[in-house]
Amino acid sequence: HVQLVESGGDSVQAGASLTLSCVASGSTYSTDCMAWFRQAPGQEREGVASIDSDRSTRYADSVKGRFTISVDNADNTLYLQMNDLKPEDTAMYTCAAVRACSTVSLQSDTYYYWGQGTQVTVS
């Protein structure tokens, strides 16, 4: 079993930057794919960025060029660097992981382990 705990969410003004962290614990020896999702009130969950064990990445069009996903295997930590934040980035951000994946995916049904989320508010 894998536990995921996010941190780094905050309330910021448009144009600011934030870095979200997701610490994985438990049986983390094999989590091929990890991802960040977000959900705003009244909206569906959206895949934001994902990364696999080969460091291949995928981004939603809405964040390309502004967000960067990375992973530090030594610390079992997934990061999301968010630059030039916009009000439409306001959402609960959640990290997710799966032991095996065939491709880097932004589809929520790919992932098995989920964190509780961290709130990002941009005004």
CSV table of N, CA and C in Angstrom, one decimal:
chain,number,residue,atom,x,y,z
A,1,HIS,N,0.8,-1.2,0.0
A,1,HIS,CA,0.0,0.0,0.0
A,1,HIS,C,0.9,1.2,0.0
A,2,VAL,N,0.4,2.3,-0.7
A,2,VAL,CA,1.1,3.6,-0.8
A,2,VAL,C,0.3,4.7,-0.2
A,3,GLN,N,0.9,5.5,0.7
A,3,GLN,CA,0.2,6.7,1.2
A,3,GLN,C,0.8,7.9,0.6
A,4,LEU,N,0.0,8.8,0.2
A,4,LEU,CA,0.4,10.1,-0.5
A,4,LEU,C,-0.1,11.3,0.4
A,5,VAL,N,0.8,12.2,0.7
A,5,VAL,CA,0.5,13.4,1.4
A,5,VAL,C,1.0,14.6,0.7
A,6,GLU,N,0.1,15.5,0.4
A,6,GLU,CA,0.4,16.7,-0.4
A,6,GLU,C,0.6,17.9,0.6
A,7,SER,N,1.4,18.8,0.1
A,7,SER,CA,1.6,20.1,0.8
A,7,SER,C,2.0,21.2,-0.1
A,8,GLY,N,2.0,22.4,0.3
A,8,GLY,CA,2.4,23.5,-0.5
A,8,GLY,C,1.3,24.4,-1.0
A,9,GLY,N,0.1,24.0,-0.9
A,9,GLY,CA,-1.0,24.9,-1.4
A,9,GLY,C,-1.1,26.2,-0.6
A,10,ASP,N,-1.6,27.2,-1.2
A,10,ASP,CA,-1.6,28.5,-0.6
A,10,ASP,C,-2.6,29.4,-1.4
A,11,SER,N,-2.8,30.6,-0.8
A,11,SER,CA,-3.6,31.6,-1.5
A,11,SER,C,-2.6,32.7,-2.0
A,12,VAL,N,-2.6,32.9,-3.3
A,12,VAL,CA,-1.6,33.8,-3.9
A,12,VAL,C,-2.3,34.7,-4.9
A,13,GLN,N,-1.6,35.7,-5.4
A,13,GLN,CA,-2.1,36.6,-6.4
A,13,GLN,C,-1.7,36.1,-7.8
A,14,ALA,N,-2.5,36.5,-8.8
A,14,ALA,CA,-2.1,36.1,-10.2
A,14,ALA,C,-0.7,36.5,-10.5
A,15,GLY,N,0.0,35.6,-11.2
A,15,GLY,CA,1.3,35.8,-11.6
A,15,GLY,C,2.4,35.2,-10.7
A,16,ALA,N,1.9,34.8,-9.5
A,16,ALA,CA,2.8,34.2,-8.5
A,16,ALA,C,3.2,32.8,-8.9
A,17,SER,N,4.1,32.2,-8.1
A,17,SER,CA,4.6,30.8,-8.3
A,17,SER,C,4.4,30.1,-7.0
A,18,LEU,N,4.1,28.8,-7.1
A,18,LEU,CA,4.0,27.9,-6.0
A,18,LEU,C,4.6,26.5,-6.4
A,19,THR,N,5.1,25.8,-5.4
A,19,THR,CA,5.6,24.5,-5.6
A,19,THR,C,4.8,23.5,-4.7
A,20,LEU,N,4.1,22.6,-5.3
A,20,LEU,CA,3.4,21.6,-4.5
A,20,LEU,C,4.3,20.4,-4.3
A,21,SER,N,4.2,19.7,-3.2
A,21,SER,CA,4.9,18.5,-2.9
A,21,SER,C,4.0,17.4,-2.5
A,22,CYS,N,4.4,16.2,-2.9
A,22,CYS,CA,3.6,15.0,-2.5
A,22,CYS,C,4.6,13.9,-2.1
A,23,VAL,N,4.5,13.6,-0.8
A,23,VAL,CA,5.4,12.6,-0.2
A,23,VAL,C,4.8,11.3,-0.2
A,24,ALA,N,5.4,10.3,-0.8
A,24,ALA,CA,4.9,8.9,-0.8
A,24,ALA,C,5.6,8.1,0.2
A,25,SER,N,4.8,7.3,0.9
A,25,SER,CA,5.4,6.4,1.9
A,25,SER,C,4.7,5.0,1.8
A,26,GLY,N,5.2,4.1,2.5
A,26,GLY,CA,4.6,2.7,2.4
A,26,GLY,C,5.4,1.9,1.4
A,27,SER,N,4.7,1.1,0.6
A,27,SER,CA,5.4,0.3,-0.4
A,27,SER,C,5.6,1.0,-1.7
A,28,THR,N,6.6,1.9,-1.6
A,28,THR,CA,6.8,2.8,-2.8
A,28,THR,C,7.9,2.3,-3.7
A,29,TYR,N,8.3,1.0,-3.6
A,29,TYR,CA,9.4,0.5,-4.4
A,29,TYR,C,9.1,0.5,-5.8
A,30,SER,N,7.8,0.5,-6.2
A,30,SER,CA,7.4,0.4,-7.6
A,30,SER,C,6.2,1.2,-7.8
A,31,THR,N,6.3,2.5,-8.2
A,31,THR,CA,5.2,3.3,-8.6
A,31,THR,C,5.6,3.9,-9.9
A,32,ASP,N,5.2,3.2,-11.0
A,32,ASP,CA,5.7,3.6,-12.3
A,32,ASP,C,5.2,5.0,-12.8
A,33,CYS,N,4.0,5.3,-12.5
A,33,CYS,CA,3.4,6.6,-12.9
A,33,CYS,C,2.9,7.4,-11.7
A,34,MET,N,3.1,8.6,-11.7
A,34,MET,CA,2.5,9.5,-10.7
A,34,MET,C,2.0,10.8,-11.5
A,35,ALA,N,1.0,11.4,-10.8
A,35,ALA,CA,0.4,12.5,-11.5
A,35,ALA,C,-0.2,13.5,-10.5
A,36,TRP,N,-0.5,14.7,-11.0
A,36,TRP,CA,-1.2,15.7,-10.3
A,36,TRP,C,-2.5,15.9,-11.0
A,37,PHE,N,-3.6,16.0,-10.2
A,37,PHE,CA,-4.9,16.3,-10.6
A,37,PHE,C,-5.4,17.5,-9.9
A,38,ARG,N,-6.4,18.1,-10.4
A,38,ARG,CA,-7.1,19.2,-9.7
A,38,ARG,C,-8.6,19.2,-9.9
A,39,GLN,N,-9.3,19.8,-9.0
A,39,GLN,CA,-10.7,19.8,-9.1
A,39,GLN,C,-11.2,21.1,-8.5
A,40,ALA,N,-11.9,21.9,-9.3
A,40,ALA,CA,-12.5,23.2,-8.8
A,40,ALA,C,-13.9,22.9,-8.4
A,41,PRO,N,-14.5,23.7,-7.5
A,41,PRO,CA,-15.9,23.5,-7.1
A,41,PRO,C,-16.8,23.4,-8.3
A,42,GLY,N,-17.6,22.4,-8.4
A,42,GLY,CA,-18.6,22.3,-9.5
A,42,GLY,C,-18.0,21.8,-10.8
A,43,GLN,N,-16.8,21.5,-10.8
A,43,GLN,CA,-16.1,21.0,-12.0
A,43,GLN,C,-15.6,19.6,-11.8
A,44,GLU,N,-15.4,18.9,-13.0
A,44,GLU,CA,-14.8,17.6,-12.9
A,44,GLU,C,-13.3,17.6,-12.6
A,45,ARG,N,-12.9,16.5,-12.1
A,45,ARG,CA,-11.4,16.4,-11.8
A,45,ARG,C,-10.7,16.4,-13.2
A,46,GLU,N,-9.6,17.1,-13.2
A,46,GLU,CA,-8.8,17.3,-14.4
A,46,GLU,C,-7.3,16.9,-14.1
A,47,GLY,N,-6.8,16.1,-15.1
A,47,GLY,CA,-5.4,15.7,-15.0
A,47,GLY,C,-4.6,16.9,-15.4
A,48,VAL,N,-3.6,17.2,-14.6
A,48,VAL,CA,-2.7,18.4,-14.8
A,48,VAL,C,-1.4,18.0,-15.4
A,49,ALA,N,-0.7,17.1,-14.8
A,49,ALA,CA,0.6,16.7,-15.2
A,49,ALA,C,0.9,15.3,-14.7
A,50,SER,N,1.6,14.5,-15.5
A,50,SER,CA,2.0,13.2,-15.1
A,50,SER,C,3.4,12.8,-15.5
A,51,ILE,N,4.0,11.8,-14.8
A,51,ILE,CA,5.4,11.5,-15.1
A,51,ILE,C,5.5,10.0,-14.8
A,52,ASP,N,6.4,9.3,-15.6
A,52,ASP,CA,6.6,7.9,-15.4
A,52,ASP,C,8.0,7.7,-14.9
A,53,SER,N,8.4,6.4,-14.8
A,53,SER,CA,9.7,6.0,-14.2
A,53,SER,C,10.8,6.4,-15.2
A,54,ASP,N,10.5,6.6,-16.4
A,54,ASP,CA,11.5,7.0,-17.4
A,54,ASP,C,11.6,8.5,-17.5
A,55,ARG,N,10.9,9.2,-16.6
A,55,ARG,CA,10.8,10.7,-16.6
A,55,ARG,C,10.1,11.3,-17.8
A,56,SER,N,9.4,10.5,-18.5
A,56,SER,CA,8.5,11.0,-19.6
A,56,SER,C,7.4,11.8,-18.9
A,57,THR,N,6.9,12.9,-19.5
A,57,THR,CA,5.9,13.7,-18.8
A,57,THR,C,4.8,14.0,-19.8
A,58,ARG,N,3.7,14.4,-19.3
A,58,ARG,CA,2.5,14.8,-20.0
A,58,ARG,C,1.8,15.9,-19.3
A,59,TYR,N,1.4,16.9,-20.0
A,59,TYR,CA,0.7,18.1,-19.4
A,59,TYR,C,-0.6,18.4,-20.0
A,60,ALA,N,-1.5,18.9,-19.2
A,60,ALA,CA,-2.7,19.4,-19.8
A,60,ALA,C,-2.4,20.7,-20.6
A,61,ASP,N,-3.1,20.9,-21.7
A,61,ASP,CA,-2.8,22.1,-22.5
A,61,ASP,C,-2.9,23.4,-21.7
A,62,SER,N,-3.8,23.4,-20.7
A,62,SER,CA,-4.0,24.6,-20.0
A,62,SER,C,-2.8,25.0,-19.1
A,63,VAL,N,-1.9,24.1,-18.9
A,63,VAL,CA,-0.7,24.4,-18.0
A,63,VAL,C,0.6,24.3,-18.7
A,64,LYS,N,0.6,23.8,-19.9
A,64,LYS,CA,1.9,23.7,-20.7
A,64,LYS,C,2.7,25.0,-20.7
A,65,GLY,N,4.0,24.9,-20.4
A,65,GLY,CA,4.8,26.1,-20.4
A,65,GLY,C,4.8,26.8,-19.0
A,66,ARG,N,3.9,26.5,-18.2
A,66,ARG,CA,3.8,27.2,-16.9
A,66,ARG,C,4.1,26.2,-15.7
A,67,PHE,N,3.7,25.0,-15.8
A,67,PHE,CA,3.8,24.0,-14.8
A,67,PHE,C,4.9,23.0,-15.1
A,68,THR,N,5.6,22.5,-14.1
A,68,THR,CA,6.6,21.4,-14.3
A,68,THR,C,6.5,20.4,-13.3
A,69,ILE,N,6.4,19.1,-13.7
A,69,ILE,CA,6.3,18.0,-12.8
A,69,ILE,C,7.6,17.3,-12.7
A,70,SER,N,8.0,16.9,-11.5
A,70,SER,CA,9.3,16.2,-11.3
A,70,SER,C,9.2,15.3,-10.1
A,71,VAL,N,10.1,14.4,-10.0
A,71,VAL,CA,10.1,13.4,-8.9
A,71,VAL,C,11.5,13.3,-8.4
A,72,ASP,N,11.6,13.2,-7.1
A,72,ASP,CA,12.9,12.9,-6.4
A,72,ASP,C,12.8,11.5,-5.8
A,73,ASN,N,13.4,10.5,-6.4
A,73,ASN,CA,13.2,9.2,-5.9
A,73,ASN,C,13.9,9.0,-4.5
A,74,ALA,N,15.0,9.8,-4.3
A,74,ALA,CA,15.7,9.6,-3.0
A,74,ALA,C,14.8,10.0,-1.9
A,75,ASP,N,13.9,11.0,-2.1
A,75,ASP,CA,13.0,11.4,-1.0
A,75,ASP,C,11.6,10.9,-1.2
A,76,ASN,N,11.4,10.1,-2.3
A,76,ASN,CA,10.0,9.6,-2.6
A,76,ASN,C,9.0,10.8,-2.6
A,77,THR,N,9.4,11.9,-3.3
A,77,THR,CA,8.6,13.1,-3.4
A,77,THR,C,8.3,13.5,-4.8
A,78,LEU,N,7.1,13.8,-5.1
A,78,LEU,CA,6.6,14.3,-6.4
A,78,LEU,C,6.4,15.8,-6.2
A,79,TYR,N,6.8,16.5,-7.2
A,79,TYR,CA,6.7,18.0,-7.1
A,79,TYR,C,5.9,18.5,-8.3
A,80,LEU,N,5.2,19.7,-8.1
A,80,LEU,CA,4.6,20.4,-9.2
A,80,LEU,C,5.0,21.9,-9.0
A,81,GLN,N,5.9,22.3,-9.9
A,81,GLN,CA,6.3,23.7,-9.9
A,81,GLN,C,5.3,24.5,-10.8
A,82,MET,N,4.6,25.5,-10.2
A,82,MET,CA,3.6,26.2,-10.9
A,82,MET,C,4.0,27.7,-11.0
A,83,ASN,N,4.2,28.1,-12.2
A,83,ASN,CA,4.6,29.5,-12.4
A,83,ASN,C,3.4,30.3,-13.1
A,84,ASP,N,3.5,31.6,-13.0
A,84,ASP,CA,2.5,32.4,-13.7
A,84,ASP,C,1.1,32.0,-13.4
A,85,LEU,N,0.7,31.8,-12.2
A,85,LEU,CA,-0.6,31.3,-11.8
A,85,LEU,C,-1.7,32.2,-12.2
A,86,LYS,N,-2.8,31.6,-12.6
A,86,LYS,CA,-4.0,32.4,-13.0
A,86,LYS,C,-5.2,32.0,-12.1
A,87,PRO,N,-6.2,32.9,-12.1
A,87,PRO,CA,-7.3,32.6,-11.2
A,87,PRO,C,-8.0,31.2,-11.6
A,88,GLU,N,-7.9,30.9,-12.9
A,88,GLU,CA,-8.5,29.6,-13.3
A,88,GLU,C,-7.7,28.4,-12.9
A,89,ASP,N,-6.5,28.6,-12.2
A,89,ASP,CA,-5.8,27.5,-11.6
A,89,ASP,C,-6.3,27.2,-10.2
A,90,THR,N,-7.2,28.0,-9.7
A,90,THR,CA,-7.7,27.7,-8.4
A,90,THR,C,-8.5,26.4,-8.3
A,91,ALA,N,-8.0,25.5,-7.4
A,91,ALA,CA,-8.6,24.2,-7.3
A,91,ALA,C,-7.9,23.5,-6.1
A,92,MET,N,-8.5,22.3,-5.8
A,92,MET,CA,-7.9,21.4,-4.9
A,92,MET,C,-6.9,20.5,-5.7
A,93,TYR,N,-5.7,20.5,-5.4
A,93,TYR,CA,-4.7,19.7,-6.2
A,93,TYR,C,-4.4,18.4,-5.4
A,94,THR,N,-4.4,17.3,-6.1
A,94,THR,CA,-4.3,16.0,-5.5
A,94,THR,C,-3.2,15.2,-6.3
A,95,CYS,N,-2.4,14.5,-5.6
A,95,CYS,CA,-1.4,13.6,-6.3
A,95,CYS,C,-2.0,12.2,-6.3
A,96,ALA,N,-1.5,11.5,-7.3
A,96,ALA,CA,-2.0,10.1,-7.5
A,96,ALA,C,-0.8,9.2,-8.0
A,97,ALA,N,-0.9,7.9,-7.8
A,97,ALA,CA,0.2,7.0,-8.2
A,97,ALA,C,-0.4,5.7,-8.6
A,98,VAL,N,0.3,5.0,-9.4
A,98,VAL,CA,-0.1,3.6,-9.7
A,98,VAL,C,1.2,2.8,-9.9
A,99,ARG,N,1.1,1.5,-9.6
A,99,ARG,CA,2.4,0.7,-9.6
A,99,ARG,C,2.8,0.5,-11.0
A,100,ALA,N,1.9,0.2,-11.9
A,100,ALA,CA,2.3,-0.1,-13.3
A,100,ALA,C,1.5,0.7,-14.3
A,101,CYS,N,2.1,1.2,-15.3
A,101,CYS,CA,1.4,1.9,-16.3
A,101,CYS,C,2.0,1.7,-17.6
A,102,SER,N,1.2,1.7,-18.7
A,102,SER,CA,1.8,1.4,-20.0
A,102,SER,C,2.1,2.7,-20.7
A,103,THR,N,1.6,3.8,-20.2
A,103,THR,CA,1.9,5.1,-20.8
A,103,THR,C,1.6,6.2,-19.8
A,104,VAL,N,2.2,7.4,-20.0
A,104,VAL,CA,2.0,8.5,-19.1
A,104,VAL,C,0.6,9.0,-19.4
A,105,SER,N,-0.2,9.0,-18.3
A,105,SER,CA,-1.6,9.2,-18.5
A,105,SER,C,-2.1,10.4,-17.6
A,106,LEU,N,-3.1,11.1,-18.1
A,106,LEU,CA,-3.8,12.1,-17.4
A,106,LEU,C,-5.2,11.7,-17.0
A,107,GLN,N,-5.5,10.4,-17.2
A,107,GLN,CA,-6.8,9.9,-17.0
A,107,GLN,C,-6.9,9.4,-15.5
A,108,SER,N,-7.9,9.8,-14.8
A,108,SER,CA,-7.9,9.5,-13.4
A,108,SER,C,-8.1,8.0,-13.1
A,109,ASP,N,-8.7,7.3,-14.0
A,109,ASP,CA,-8.9,5.8,-13.8
A,109,ASP,C,-7.7,5.0,-14.0
A,110,THR,N,-6.6,5.7,-14.4
A,110,THR,CA,-5.3,5.0,-14.5
A,110,THR,C,-4.7,4.8,-13.1
A,111,TYR,N,-5.0,5.6,-12.2
A,111,TYR,CA,-4.3,5.7,-10.9
A,111,TYR,C,-5.1,5.0,-9.8
A,112,TYR,N,-4.3,4.4,-8.9
A,112,TYR,CA,-4.9,3.6,-7.8
A,112,TYR,C,-4.8,4.3,-6.4
A,113,TYR,N,-3.7,5.0,-6.2
A,113,TYR,CA,-3.4,5.6,-4.9
A,113,TYR,C,-3.6,7.1,-5.0
A,114,TRP,N,-4.3,7.7,-4.0
A,114,TRP,CA,-4.6,9.1,-4.1
A,114,TRP,C,-4.3,9.8,-2.7
A,115,GLY,N,-3.9,11.0,-2.8
A,115,GLY,CA,-3.7,11.8,-1.6
A,115,GLY,C,-5.0,12.5,-1.2
A,116,GLN,N,-4.9,13.3,-0.2
A,116,GLN,CA,-6.1,14.1,0.3
A,116,GLN,C,-6.3,15.4,-0.4
A,117,GLY,N,-5.2,15.9,-0.9
A,117,GLY,CA,-5.2,17.2,-1.6
A,117,GLY,C,-4.7,18.4,-0.8
A,118,THR,N,-4.3,19.4,-1.6
A,118,THR,CA,-3.9,20.7,-1.0
A,118,THR,C,-4.5,21.8,-1.9
A,119,GLN,N,-5.0,22.8,-1.2
A,119,GLN,CA,-5.8,23.9,-1.9
A,119,GLN,C,-4.9,25.0,-2.4
A,120,VAL,N,-5.1,25.3,-3.7
A,120,VAL,CA,-4.5,26.4,-4.3
A,120,VAL,C,-5.5,27.4,-4.7
A,121,THR,N,-5.4,28.7,-4.2
A,121,THR,CA,-6.3,29.7,-4.6
A,121,THR,C,-5.6,30.9,-5.2
A,122,VAL,N,-6.0,31.3,-6.4
A,122,VAL,CA,-5.3,32.4,-7.1
A,122,VAL,C,-6.3,33.5,-7.3
A,123,SER,N,-6.0,34.7,-6.8
A,123,SER,CA,-6.9,35.8,-7.0
A,123,SER,C,-6.3,37.0,-7.8
